Amino acid sequence: MVAGAHLNNPGAVDAVCREGPKAVLELVQLGAQFTTNSDGSLHLTKEGGHSDRRIVHAADITGREIERTLVQAAKSHCNITFYEHHLAQDLLHDEVNGASHCLGADVLDQETHTMTRFVAPVTLLATGGGGQAYPNTTNPAVSTGDGMAMAYRAKALMANMEFVQFHPTAFYSEAAPAASGRTFLISEALRGEGGLLYNQSMERFMPQYDGRLELAPRDVVARSIQDQMMKRGESHVLLDVSHESASKIMKHFPNIAAQCQQSGIDITRQPIPVVPAQHYMCGGVQTGLLGETNLAGLFACGEVACTGLHGANRLASNSLLEGLVFANRAVEASVCHAEYALKHAGSALHHAAMSADFVGSKAPAVLSAASSEWIAATRKELTSVMWANAGIVRNTTDMQKGLIRLGSLLQEVRSLVKFTGVSTALTELQNLATVGELIMASAVQRKESRGLHYCVDFPFVAQDQCHPTVIKSSMRRRSEMSKMKAPSHLLRVQSRSSFGAKTPASVKDKSSRQKSRELSRLRSQREE
């Protein structure tokens, strides 16, 4: 709650704290190979913002090990089919008994360049974030905000999009970054195990900024690093762990050591050059405590979702845990909705299956050389606008200018889609522009500095701003965007008690009772 600047949803925090340990142990049962102590117990590490050692890890590649375990388990299941190299274009949605329902998605096969309609009573988004909206990110090339943008186009609520986390310590190299803009992450656990930050004069600077020193929350450390870089005119700072024993370093951080060695840096002897880079989005598709959205039949979990767990700033290592807990919580709720949909939405599902028509702007397209060049140039401009106008430190004037420019870019992209058709590059650009606009519009609305959103025009925490920012409806026509100076008409602010689904009256209830109440609520809504 402290790391999240008290913007967290208490119900989500309670659910993760109660159910997280069980979810981790289930991974162990599935075969996840986490780092252990000499007695076989799970080794616990500590990262920024944590007051104690409580993080289970697999050396310094925890996410990779969890992914390996889950993919292996899913591939061995007879009822699970993988469709690799497929890109979802848009969600299908229609009204059923007066309420909007998600009925599946239209999908592009990137290898055969054909379109397929997937019709389903339940759709769950687990598409990650939109880190590629920024020029430097720790996210993979596919993190183009696809799930967020599709959900928004389907009129799902979007929450807290202004809270973009910049990891304080991404590896800095004088060489040009990869074409995807992706940079190598230097885990926060390195600081948890004793790593210290220095400027290029080898002066330790965190004591100037925060009493928690190198273990302050990520937003604090990232702003401190940027402040040092700007004041001193330096391109990066240094993270040093060489004072720790070489055996300890190599045991806990073999992957980081190997990656740095490829650039000629021996982390047991030399400091690591680091710089902040976009890392995680705390906002996303607004969900309740069972992963449900305001669009019946549409669920979301992981970075694409905004459960309210993270508040204004994600506590280190909580992203993996959130995904585990809320994916599990969504199971019963999705089964409940599927049963309802099969009884009451059969005709809508049938109509969706029979009405697929991939012609015109919905047909797969091969881009011309000129279109490809324009898309590449526009995407580069988009990332520059995001960094300049919605980076680590922001101001109102720049955010408003950025919002207007992104609105114009999105209008141009949509025009090209209408004229050209469906392609991976164009779809990703449209989604990035949509997510960028949502980030900027939400940021302009918040009249304070809280967590990851720091605005020099409002350099304080305002109690009357302690609520999520929720975008509830479509933006005005893009042709009107150039006339906008502030997007206040785009947004509404919800009180804490109305975040996502209804938060339980007391977070002291046992998680099983909490889930039971949420399921009962969903069932009653479906029956009304």
Short mmCIF file of C-alpha atoms in Angstrom, two decimals:
data_model
loop_
_atom_site.label_atom_id
_atom_site.label_comp_id
_atom_site.label_asym_id
_atom_site.label_seq_id
_atom_site.Cartn_x
_atom_site.Cartn_y
_atom_site.Cartn_z
CA MET A 1 0.00 0.00 0.00
CA VAL A 2 2.90 2.36 0.73
CA ALA A 3 4.62 1.58 -2.59
CA GLY A 4 1.29 2.06 -4.39
CA ALA A 5 0.83 5.50 -2.79
CA HIS A 6 -2.38 4.22 -1.14
CA LEU A 7 -4.22 4.11 -4.45
CA ASN A 8 -4.40 0.30 -4.21
CA ASN A 9 -7.69 -1.58 -4.20
CA PRO A 10 -7.76 -3.15 -0.69
CA GLY A 11 -9.78 -6.12 -1.92
CA ALA A 12 -7.16 -6.97 -4.55
CA VAL A 13 -4.32 -6.57 -2.05
CA ASP A 14 -6.08 -8.86 0.41
CA ALA A 15 -6.74 -11.51 -2.25
CA VAL A 16 -3.12 -11.63 -3.39
CA CYS A 17 -1.71 -11.70 0.15
CA ARG A 18 -4.00 -14.58 1.14
CA GLU A 19 -3.86 -16.63 -2.05
CA GLY A 20 -0.36 -15.88 -3.34
CA PRO A 21 1.59 -18.49 -1.33
CA LYS A 22 -0.70 -21.30 -2.49
CA ALA A 23 -0.32 -20.20 -6.12
CA VAL A 24 3.48 -20.30 -5.82
CA LEU A 25 3.43 -23.78 -4.29
CA GLU A 26 1.19 -24.96 -7.14
CA LEU A 27 3.95 -23.90 -9.54
CA VAL A 28 6.41 -26.03 -7.59
CA GLN A 29 4.04 -28.97 -7.97
CA LEU A 30 3.93 -28.34 -11.72
CA GLY A 31 7.71 -28.57 -11.85
CA ALA A 32 8.97 -25.01 -11.46
CA GLN A 33 12.60 -25.12 -10.34
CA PHE A 34 13.02 -22.24 -7.91
CA THR A 35 16.24 -21.45 -6.06
CA THR A 36 16.47 -23.32 -2.76
CA ASN A 37 18.53 -23.18 0.42
CA SER A 38 20.89 -25.97 1.46
CA ASP A 39 18.06 -27.62 3.45
CA GLY A 40 15.78 -27.70 0.39
CA SER A 41 13.52 -24.83 1.48
CA LEU A 42 12.72 -22.03 -0.97
CA HIS A 43 15.28 -19.24 -0.95
CA LEU A 44 13.73 -15.81 -0.40
CA THR A 45 15.20 -12.60 -1.73
CA LYS A 46 14.42 -8.92 -1.19
CA GLU A 47 13.80 -6.14 -3.70
CA GLY A 48 13.00 -2.43 -3.74
CA GLY A 49 10.13 -1.36 -1.51
CA HIS A 50 10.09 -4.62 0.46
CA SER A 51 10.61 -4.62 4.21
CA ASP A 52 11.64 -8.28 4.44
CA ARG A 53 12.83 -11.23 2.37
CA ARG A 54 9.69 -12.74 0.87
CA ILE A 55 10.33 -13.24 -2.85
CA VAL A 56 10.62 -16.76 -4.25
CA HIS A 57 12.84 -16.74 -7.33
CA ALA A 58 14.65 -18.89 -9.89
CA ALA A 59 18.12 -17.32 -9.75
CA ASP A 60 17.67 -14.17 -11.88
CA ILE A 61 15.31 -15.61 -14.52
CA THR A 62 12.14 -16.17 -12.48
CA GLY A 63 9.71 -15.06 -15.18
CA ARG A 64 11.34 -17.32 -17.74
CA GLU A 65 11.10 -20.32 -15.40
CA ILE A 66 7.43 -19.67 -14.63
CA GLU A 67 6.68 -19.33 -18.34
CA ARG A 68 8.51 -22.58 -19.09
CA THR A 69 6.56 -24.42 -16.42
CA LEU A 70 3.14 -23.15 -17.46
CA VAL A 71 3.71 -23.58 -21.21
CA GLN A 72 4.91 -27.13 -20.66
CA ALA A 73 1.85 -27.94 -18.56
CA ALA A 74 -0.52 -26.35 -21.08
CA LYS A 75 1.02 -28.15 -24.06
CA SER A 76 0.58 -31.48 -22.32
CA HIS A 77 -3.16 -30.86 -21.79
CA CYS A 78 -5.35 -32.59 -24.38
CA ASN A 79 -8.00 -29.84 -24.38
CA ILE A 80 -5.65 -26.92 -25.00
CA THR A 81 -4.72 -25.91 -28.55
CA PHE A 82 -2.01 -23.34 -29.30
CA TYR A 83 -2.31 -20.97 -32.27
CA GLU A 84 1.14 -19.47 -32.57
CA HIS A 85 1.94 -16.53 -34.84
CA HIS A 86 -1.65 -15.31 -34.67
CA LEU A 87 -2.50 -11.66 -33.95
CA ALA A 88 -5.94 -10.72 -32.61
CA GLN A 89 -7.40 -7.76 -34.48
CA ASP A 90 -10.60 -6.91 -32.65
CA LEU A 91 -13.01 -8.36 -30.12
CA LEU A 92 -16.48 -9.42 -31.21
CA HIS A 93 -19.23 -7.90 -29.12
CA ASP A 94 -22.99 -7.58 -29.33
CA GLU A 95 -25.95 -6.90 -27.06
CA VAL A 96 -27.64 -9.82 -25.29
CA ASN A 97 -30.70 -9.01 -23.17
CA GLY A 98 -29.73 -5.35 -23.15
CA ALA A 99 -26.13 -5.89 -22.02
CA SER A 100 -22.98 -5.84 -24.13
CA HIS A 101 -21.32 -9.26 -24.41
CA CYS A 102 -17.93 -10.30 -25.76
CA LEU A 103 -18.36 -13.17 -28.23
CA GLY A 104 -14.76 -13.87 -29.31
CA ALA A 105 -12.24 -12.22 -31.62
CA ASP A 106 -11.16 -11.82 -35.24
CA VAL A 107 -7.58 -13.03 -35.67
CA LEU A 108 -4.88 -12.68 -38.31
CA ASP A 109 -2.71 -15.71 -39.10
CA GLN A 110 0.65 -14.00 -39.62
CA GLU A 111 2.15 -16.89 -41.57
CA THR A 112 -0.66 -17.59 -44.05
CA HIS A 113 -2.00 -13.99 -44.08
CA THR A 114 -5.58 -15.19 -43.60
CA MET A 115 -8.26 -14.11 -41.16
CA THR A 116 -10.17 -16.39 -38.80
CA ARG A 117 -13.08 -15.66 -36.47
CA PHE A 118 -12.84 -17.34 -33.06
CA VAL A 119 -16.31 -17.45 -31.47
CA ALA A 120 -16.45 -18.13 -27.73
CA PRO A 121 -18.78 -17.52 -24.78
CA VAL A 122 -15.75 -16.45 -22.71
CA THR A 123 -12.62 -14.56 -23.76
CA LEU A 124 -9.72 -13.86 -21.38
CA LEU A 125 -7.09 -11.27 -22.26
CA ALA A 126 -3.55 -12.09 -21.11
CA THR A 127 -1.73 -9.97 -23.67
CA GLY A 128 0.70 -8.04 -21.48
CA GLY A 129 1.40 -4.34 -21.65
CA GLY A 130 2.37 -1.70 -24.19
CA GLY A 131 6.03 -1.02 -23.50
CA GLN A 132 6.81 -0.56 -27.19
CA ALA A 133 5.05 2.81 -26.97
CA TYR A 134 8.37 4.11 -25.58
CA PRO A 135 11.75 4.23 -27.37
CA ASN A 136 13.53 2.21 -24.66
CA THR A 137 11.79 -0.62 -22.86
CA THR A 138 12.53 -3.93 -21.18
CA ASN A 139 9.45 -5.37 -22.91
CA PRO A 140 9.59 -7.74 -25.90
CA ALA A 141 8.74 -6.58 -29.42
CA VAL A 142 5.20 -7.98 -29.18
CA SER A 143 4.25 -5.71 -26.25
CA THR A 144 2.27 -3.30 -28.38
CA GLY A 145 -0.79 -2.88 -26.14
CA ASP A 146 -2.98 -5.10 -28.32
CA GLY A 147 -5.30 -6.36 -25.57
CA MET A 148 -5.76 -2.92 -24.03
CA ALA A 149 -6.53 -1.30 -27.37
CA MET A 150 -8.97 -4.04 -28.45
CA ALA A 151 -10.79 -3.88 -25.13
CA TYR A 152 -11.04 -0.09 -25.33
CA ARG A 153 -12.46 -0.26 -28.86
CA ALA A 154 -15.05 -2.72 -27.52
CA LYS A 155 -15.97 -0.12 -24.85
CA ALA A 156 -14.38 -1.85 -21.87
CA LEU A 157 -13.41 0.52 -19.04
CA MET A 158 -9.74 1.49 -18.81
CA ALA A 159 -8.22 2.49 -15.47
CA ASN A 160 -5.04 4.20 -14.18
CA MET A 161 -3.32 4.35 -17.55
CA GLU A 162 -1.13 7.28 -16.43
CA PHE A 163 0.89 5.04 -14.11
CA VAL A 164 3.74 3.79 -16.32
CA GLN A 165 6.62 2.20 -14.45
CA PHE A 166 10.17 2.90 -15.57
CA HIS A 167 12.59 0.34 -14.22
CA PRO A 168 15.49 2.22 -12.66
CA THR A 169 18.22 -0.10 -13.88
CA ALA A 170 18.21 -1.24 -17.48
CA PHE A 171 21.60 -2.01 -19.00
CA TYR A 172 23.14 0.99 -20.75
CA SER A 173 25.21 0.55 -23.89
CA GLU A 174 26.71 3.18 -26.14
CA ALA A 175 25.81 0.96 -29.08
CA ALA A 176 22.47 1.62 -30.75
CA PRO A 177 19.54 -0.24 -29.12
CA ALA A 178 17.87 -3.15 -30.84
CA ALA A 179 15.34 -2.32 -33.56
CA SER A 180 12.58 -3.23 -31.09
CA GLY A 181 13.92 -0.71 -28.56
CA ARG A 182 14.28 -3.54 -26.03
CA THR A 183 17.04 -3.28 -23.48
CA PHE A 184 18.37 -5.81 -21.00
CA LEU A 185 16.93 -5.59 -17.47
CA ILE A 186 19.26 -5.52 -14.47
CA SER A 187 17.07 -7.11 -11.81
CA GLU A 188 16.09 -5.14 -8.74
CA ALA A 189 17.21 -8.15 -6.74
CA LEU A 190 20.78 -7.02 -7.41
CA ARG A 191 20.13 -4.02 -5.17
CA GLY A 192 18.26 -6.25 -2.75
CA GLU A 193 21.43 -8.29 -2.36
CA GLY A 194 23.64 -5.27 -1.69
CA GLY A 195 24.08 -3.42 -4.99
CA LEU A 196 24.82 0.32 -4.66
CA LEU A 197 24.19 3.20 -7.07
CA TYR A 198 26.88 5.73 -8.00
CA ASN A 199 27.21 8.58 -10.45
CA GLN A 200 30.14 8.52 -12.86
CA SER A 201 32.38 10.16 -10.25
CA MET A 202 31.72 7.11 -8.05
CA GLU A 203 29.72 9.20 -5.60
CA ARG A 204 26.86 7.30 -3.99
CA PHE A 205 23.77 9.48 -4.48
CA MET A 206 20.67 7.72 -3.13
CA PRO A 207 21.26 9.07 0.44
CA GLN A 208 20.44 12.51 -1.02
CA TYR A 209 16.98 11.41 -2.12
CA ASP A 210 15.41 8.81 0.17
CA GLY A 211 16.09 7.21 3.53
CA ARG A 212 15.40 3.78 2.05
CA LEU A 213 18.43 4.31 -0.17
CA GLU A 214 18.80 1.82 -3.04
CA LEU A 215 15.77 -0.12 -1.78
CA ALA A 216 13.32 2.76 -2.21
CA PRO A 217 10.36 2.03 -4.51
CA ARG A 218 11.07 2.05 -8.24
CA ASP A 219 9.48 5.41 -8.97
CA VAL A 220 11.71 7.09 -6.40
CA VAL A 221 14.89 5.42 -7.64
CA ALA A 222 14.09 6.11 -11.31
CA ARG A 223 13.50 9.83 -10.67
CA SER A 224 16.65 10.02 -8.56
CA ILE A 225 18.73 8.50 -11.34
CA GLN A 226 17.23 10.81 -13.94
CA ASP A 227 17.89 13.81 -11.69
CA GLN A 228 21.54 12.84 -11.36
CA MET A 229 21.88 12.34 -15.11
CA MET A 230 20.30 15.71 -15.91
CA LYS A 231 22.22 17.67 -13.27
CA ARG A 232 25.56 16.17 -14.25
CA GLY A 233 24.96 15.86 -18.00
CA GLU A 234 25.66 12.12 -17.88
CA SER A 235 24.13 9.42 -20.05
CA HIS A 236 23.91 6.80 -17.28
CA VAL A 237 24.79 5.92 -13.71
CA LEU A 238 26.57 2.91 -12.23
CA LEU A 239 25.27 -0.03 -10.23
CA ASP A 240 28.02 -1.77 -8.27
CA VAL A 241 27.83 -5.13 -6.53
CA SER A 242 31.54 -5.97 -6.76
CA HIS A 243 31.98 -5.53 -3.00
CA GLU A 244 29.98 -8.74 -2.51
CA SER A 245 31.71 -12.11 -2.87
CA ALA A 246 32.09 -13.41 -6.40
CA SER A 247 30.55 -16.74 -5.40
CA LYS A 248 27.40 -15.03 -4.07
CA ILE A 249 27.08 -12.91 -7.21
CA MET A 250 27.47 -15.85 -9.57
CA LYS A 251 25.06 -18.02 -7.57
CA HIS A 252 22.21 -15.49 -7.54
CA PHE A 253 22.80 -13.62 -10.82
CA PRO A 254 24.32 -15.98 -13.40
CA ASN A 255 22.19 -14.69 -16.26
CA ILE A 256 22.93 -11.01 -15.56
CA ALA A 257 26.64 -11.81 -15.22
CA ALA A 258 26.66 -13.64 -18.55
CA GLN A 259 24.78 -10.86 -20.35
CA CYS A 260 27.09 -8.18 -19.00
CA GLN A 261 30.14 -10.25 -19.86
CA GLN A 262 29.05 -10.16 -23.51
CA SER A 263 29.58 -6.38 -23.32
CA GLY A 264 32.96 -6.80 -21.62
CA ILE A 265 31.81 -6.12 -18.06
CA ASP A 266 32.71 -8.47 -15.22
CA ILE A 267 30.15 -7.62 -12.54
CA THR A 268 32.25 -9.30 -9.83
CA ARG A 269 34.92 -6.62 -10.47
CA GLN A 270 33.28 -3.73 -12.32
CA PRO A 271 30.16 -1.55 -11.88
CA ILE A 272 27.30 -1.96 -14.37
CA PRO A 273 26.21 1.06 -16.48
CA VAL A 274 22.44 1.48 -16.05
CA VAL A 275 19.67 3.84 -17.10
CA PRO A 276 15.87 3.90 -16.51
CA ALA A 277 13.68 2.27 -19.18
CA GLN A 278 9.95 1.67 -19.55
CA HIS A 279 9.13 -1.59 -17.80
CA TYR A 280 5.50 -2.06 -16.71
CA MET A 281 2.01 -0.54 -16.92
CA CYS A 282 0.03 -0.43 -13.66
CA GLY A 283 -3.10 0.60 -15.54
CA GLY A 284 -5.11 -1.37 -18.06
CA VAL A 285 -8.51 -2.94 -18.60
CA GLN A 286 -10.44 -2.38 -15.38
CA THR A 287 -11.44 -5.65 -13.73
CA GLY A 288 -13.19 -6.83 -10.62
CA LEU A 289 -11.83 -9.33 -8.12
CA LEU A 290 -12.61 -12.27 -10.40
CA GLY A 291 -10.95 -10.85 -13.48
CA GLU A 292 -14.29 -9.76 -14.95
CA THR A 293 -14.72 -6.55 -16.94
CA ASN A 294 -17.78 -4.40 -17.61
CA LEU A 295 -18.14 -6.27 -20.93
CA ALA A 296 -19.88 -9.56 -20.10
CA GLY A 297 -17.82 -12.56 -21.17
CA LEU A 298 -14.57 -10.60 -21.28
CA PHE A 299 -12.01 -11.31 -18.56
CA ALA A 300 -8.44 -10.06 -18.17
CA CYS A 301 -5.44 -10.85 -16.01
CA GLY A 302 -1.78 -9.91 -15.84
CA GLU A 303 -0.35 -6.63 -17.09
CA VAL A 304 -3.21 -6.02 -19.52
CA ALA A 305 -5.57 -5.77 -16.54
CA CYS A 306 -5.95 -3.17 -13.82
CA THR A 307 -7.13 -5.00 -10.71
CA GLY A 308 -6.06 -2.14 -8.46
CA LEU A 309 -3.42 -4.29 -6.75
CA HIS A 310 -0.54 -2.02 -7.70
CA GLY A 311 -2.16 1.33 -7.09
CA ALA A 312 0.05 4.14 -8.37
CA ASN A 313 3.26 2.08 -8.41
CA ARG A 314 3.90 -1.67 -8.61
CA LEU A 315 5.86 -3.24 -5.77
CA ALA A 316 8.74 -5.32 -7.13
CA SER A 317 7.88 -8.92 -8.14
CA ASN A 318 4.13 -8.48 -7.67
CA SER A 319 3.35 -8.71 -11.39
CA LEU A 320 4.00 -12.45 -11.62
CA LEU A 321 2.06 -13.08 -8.43
CA GLU A 322 -0.91 -10.98 -9.57
CA GLY A 323 -1.13 -12.94 -12.81
CA LEU A 324 -1.16 -16.26 -10.96
CA VAL A 325 -3.77 -15.26 -8.40
CA PHE A 326 -6.25 -13.54 -10.71
CA ALA A 327 -5.97 -16.14 -13.48
CA ASN A 328 -6.99 -18.70 -10.88
CA ARG A 329 -9.78 -16.45 -9.59
CA ALA A 330 -11.17 -16.00 -13.11
CA VAL A 331 -11.74 -19.75 -13.63
CA GLU A 332 -14.98 -20.22 -11.70
CA ALA A 333 -16.34 -16.87 -12.83
CA SER A 334 -15.67 -17.64 -16.50
CA VAL A 335 -17.34 -21.07 -16.18
CA CYS A 336 -20.31 -19.35 -14.56
CA HIS A 337 -20.60 -16.91 -17.46
CA ALA A 338 -20.11 -19.62 -20.10
CA GLU A 339 -23.07 -21.53 -18.66
CA TYR A 340 -25.16 -18.37 -18.78
CA ALA A 341 -24.07 -17.49 -22.34
CA LEU A 342 -24.80 -20.94 -23.72
CA LYS A 343 -28.35 -20.64 -22.36
CA HIS A 344 -29.09 -17.02 -23.20
CA ALA A 345 -26.63 -15.89 -25.90
CA GLY A 346 -26.85 -18.81 -28.32
CA SER A 347 -28.36 -16.81 -31.15
CA ALA A 348 -25.79 -14.05 -30.77
CA LEU A 349 -22.95 -16.57 -30.83
CA HIS A 350 -24.46 -18.24 -33.91
CA HIS A 351 -24.85 -14.90 -35.66
CA ALA A 352 -21.23 -14.01 -34.87
CA ALA A 353 -20.06 -17.30 -36.36
CA MET A 354 -22.11 -16.90 -39.54
CA SER A 355 -21.45 -13.20 -40.18
CA ALA A 356 -17.67 -13.22 -40.56
CA ASP A 357 -16.89 -11.15 -43.66
CA PHE A 358 -13.21 -10.34 -44.17
CA VAL A 359 -13.39 -7.95 -47.10
CA GLY A 360 -12.36 -4.36 -47.62
CA SER A 361 -10.71 -2.86 -44.54
CA LYS A 362 -11.06 -6.22 -42.75
CA ALA A 363 -9.18 -8.17 -45.40
CA PRO A 364 -5.51 -9.16 -44.96
CA ALA A 365 -3.23 -6.81 -46.87
CA VAL A 366 0.33 -6.70 -48.17
CA LEU A 367 1.78 -3.28 -47.47
CA SER A 368 3.44 -1.25 -50.17
CA ALA A 369 7.00 -0.05 -49.65
CA ALA A 370 5.72 3.49 -49.16
CA SER A 371 3.20 2.37 -46.51
CA SER A 372 5.84 0.35 -44.68
CA GLU A 373 8.18 3.34 -44.60
CA TRP A 374 5.41 5.61 -43.31
CA ILE A 375 4.48 3.13 -40.58
CA ALA A 376 8.11 2.84 -39.43
CA ALA A 377 8.56 6.61 -39.37
CA THR A 378 5.24 7.18 -37.60
CA ARG A 379 6.02 4.56 -34.98
CA LYS A 380 9.36 6.23 -34.29
CA GLU A 381 7.63 9.60 -33.93
CA LEU A 382 5.05 8.06 -31.59
CA THR A 383 7.69 6.70 -29.23
CA SER A 384 9.49 10.06 -29.26
CA VAL A 385 6.27 11.88 -28.37
CA MET A 386 5.62 9.45 -25.51
CA TRP A 387 9.10 9.83 -24.02
CA ALA A 388 9.16 13.62 -24.40
CA ASN A 389 5.62 14.23 -23.12
CA ALA A 390 4.78 11.30 -20.81
CA GLY A 391 8.12 10.13 -19.46
CA ILE A 392 9.46 9.90 -15.91
CA VAL A 393 8.91 13.61 -15.14
CA ARG A 394 5.97 15.36 -16.80
CA ASN A 395 4.38 18.79 -17.17
CA THR A 396 0.87 19.78 -18.19
CA THR A 397 1.76 21.76 -21.30
CA ASP A 398 3.81 18.97 -22.85
CA MET A 399 1.18 16.35 -21.99
CA GLN A 400 -1.54 18.38 -23.69
CA LYS A 401 0.62 18.87 -26.78
CA GLY A 402 1.43 15.19 -26.82
CA LEU A 403 -2.25 14.26 -26.51
CA ILE A 404 -3.19 16.40 -29.50
CA ARG A 405 -0.38 14.96 -31.62
CA LEU A 406 -1.24 11.37 -30.70
CA GLY A 407 -4.88 12.02 -31.59
CA SER A 408 -3.80 13.23 -35.02
CA LEU A 409 -1.52 10.21 -35.49
CA LEU A 410 -4.31 7.83 -34.56
CA GLN A 411 -6.65 9.50 -37.03
CA GLU A 412 -4.04 9.07 -39.78
CA VAL A 413 -3.46 5.43 -38.87
CA ARG A 414 -7.17 4.63 -38.90
CA SER A 415 -7.49 6.22 -42.32
CA LEU A 416 -4.69 4.02 -43.62
CA VAL A 417 -6.33 0.92 -42.10
CA LYS A 418 -9.60 1.78 -43.85
CA PHE A 419 -7.81 2.24 -47.15
CA THR A 420 -5.29 -0.62 -46.88
CA GLY A 421 -6.68 -3.49 -44.77
CA VAL A 422 -5.23 -5.71 -42.06
CA SER A 423 -1.50 -6.18 -41.47
CA THR A 424 0.65 -6.81 -38.41
CA ALA A 425 2.64 -3.58 -38.67
CA LEU A 426 -0.44 -1.40 -39.10
CA THR A 427 -2.40 -3.17 -36.37
CA GLU A 428 0.46 -2.76 -33.89
CA LEU A 429 0.85 0.92 -34.77
CA GLN A 430 -2.87 1.54 -34.30
CA ASN A 431 -2.79 -0.22 -30.93
CA LEU A 432 0.30 1.68 -29.77
CA ALA A 433 -1.27 5.00 -30.76
CA THR A 434 -4.45 4.05 -28.88
CA VAL A 435 -2.56 3.09 -25.73
CA GLY A 436 -0.38 6.18 -25.96
CA GLU A 437 -3.44 8.39 -26.20
CA LEU A 438 -5.01 6.67 -23.20
CA ILE A 439 -1.83 7.17 -21.14
CA MET A 440 -1.62 10.83 -22.07
CA ALA A 441 -5.33 11.54 -21.51
CA SER A 442 -5.23 9.93 -18.08
CA ALA A 443 -2.05 11.77 -17.13
CA VAL A 444 -3.51 15.17 -18.04
CA GLN A 445 -6.50 14.47 -15.81
CA ARG A 446 -4.49 13.80 -12.62
CA LYS A 447 -3.82 17.07 -10.80
CA GLU A 448 -1.14 15.81 -8.40
CA SER A 449 2.07 13.78 -8.29
CA ARG A 450 1.44 10.28 -7.02
CA GLY A 451 3.53 7.16 -7.46
CA LEU A 452 4.68 6.78 -11.05
CA HIS A 453 2.96 9.95 -12.21
CA TYR A 454 5.15 12.95 -11.37
CA CYS A 455 4.02 16.33 -12.74
CA VAL A 456 6.13 19.41 -12.00
CA ASP A 457 2.98 21.59 -12.10
CA PHE A 458 1.48 19.60 -9.21
CA PRO A 459 4.51 18.36 -7.20
CA PHE A 460 2.46 17.15 -4.25
CA VAL A 461 0.07 14.39 -3.22
CA ALA A 462 -3.52 15.64 -3.05
CA GLN A 463 -5.95 13.72 -0.87
CA ASP A 464 -8.91 14.62 -3.10
CA GLN A 465 -7.07 12.90 -5.98
CA CYS A 466 -6.77 9.56 -4.18
CA HIS A 467 -8.97 7.65 -6.62
CA PRO A 468 -8.46 5.75 -9.84
CA THR A 469 -8.74 7.53 -13.17
CA VAL A 470 -11.24 5.65 -15.34
CA ILE A 471 -11.87 6.25 -19.04
CA LYS A 472 -15.43 5.18 -19.60
CA SER A 473 -16.31 6.12 -23.19
CA SER A 474 -14.90 6.59 -26.64
CA MET A 475 -12.84 9.63 -27.43
CA ARG A 476 -14.43 12.32 -29.54
CA ARG A 477 -14.00 12.04 -33.25
CA ARG A 478 -10.34 12.32 -34.20
CA SER A 479 -11.24 15.24 -36.46
CA GLU A 480 -12.18 17.16 -33.31
CA MET A 481 -9.02 16.23 -31.44
CA SER A 482 -7.02 19.22 -32.66
CA LYS A 483 -9.54 21.54 -30.97
CA MET A 484 -9.03 19.94 -27.56
CA LYS A 485 -6.91 21.60 -24.92
CA ALA A 486 -7.75 19.35 -22.01
CA PRO A 487 -9.52 15.99 -22.21
CA SER A 488 -11.64 16.42 -19.11
CA HIS A 489 -14.77 15.40 -21.02
CA LEU A 490 -13.20 12.01 -21.80
CA LEU A 491 -12.90 10.83 -18.29
CA ARG A 492 -14.78 10.23 -15.14
CA VAL A 493 -13.35 9.68 -11.73
CA GLN A 494 -14.63 6.85 -9.57
CA SER A 495 -14.48 6.69 -5.85
CA ARG A 496 -12.28 4.01 -4.29
CA SER A 497 -15.33 1.91 -3.40
CA SER A 498 -16.36 1.65 -7.06
CA PHE A 499 -13.01 0.49 -8.41
CA GLY A 500 -13.65 -2.36 -10.83
CA ALA A 501 -16.29 -4.66 -9.45
CA LYS A 502 -17.70 -3.84 -6.04
CA THR A 503 -14.99 -4.13 -3.43
CA PRO A 504 -16.02 -6.31 -0.47
CA ALA A 505 -17.18 -4.30 2.54
CA SER A 506 -14.35 -5.72 4.61
CA VAL A 507 -11.04 -7.04 3.40
CA LYS A 508 -10.78 -9.06 6.59
CA ASP A 509 -13.05 -11.78 5.18
CA LYS A 510 -11.42 -15.04 4.21
CA SER A 511 -10.58 -15.28 0.52
CA SER A 512 -12.94 -18.23 -0.03
CA ARG A 513 -15.88 -16.23 1.33
CA GLN A 514 -14.79 -13.26 -0.74
CA LYS A 515 -14.72 -15.31 -3.94
CA SER A 516 -18.07 -16.85 -3.10
CA ARG A 517 -19.69 -13.44 -2.75
CA GLU A 518 -18.19 -12.26 -6.03
CA LEU A 519 -19.43 -15.37 -7.84
CA SER A 520 -22.89 -14.93 -6.37
CA ARG A 521 -22.90 -11.33 -7.54
CA LEU A 522 -21.94 -12.38 -11.06
CA ARG A 523 -24.63 -15.06 -11.17
CA SER A 524 -27.31 -12.64 -9.97
CA GLN A 525 -26.26 -10.09 -12.60
CA ARG A 526 -26.52 -12.70 -15.35
CA GLU A 527 -29.97 -13.80 -14.17
CA GLU A 528 -31.41 -10.29 -13.96
#
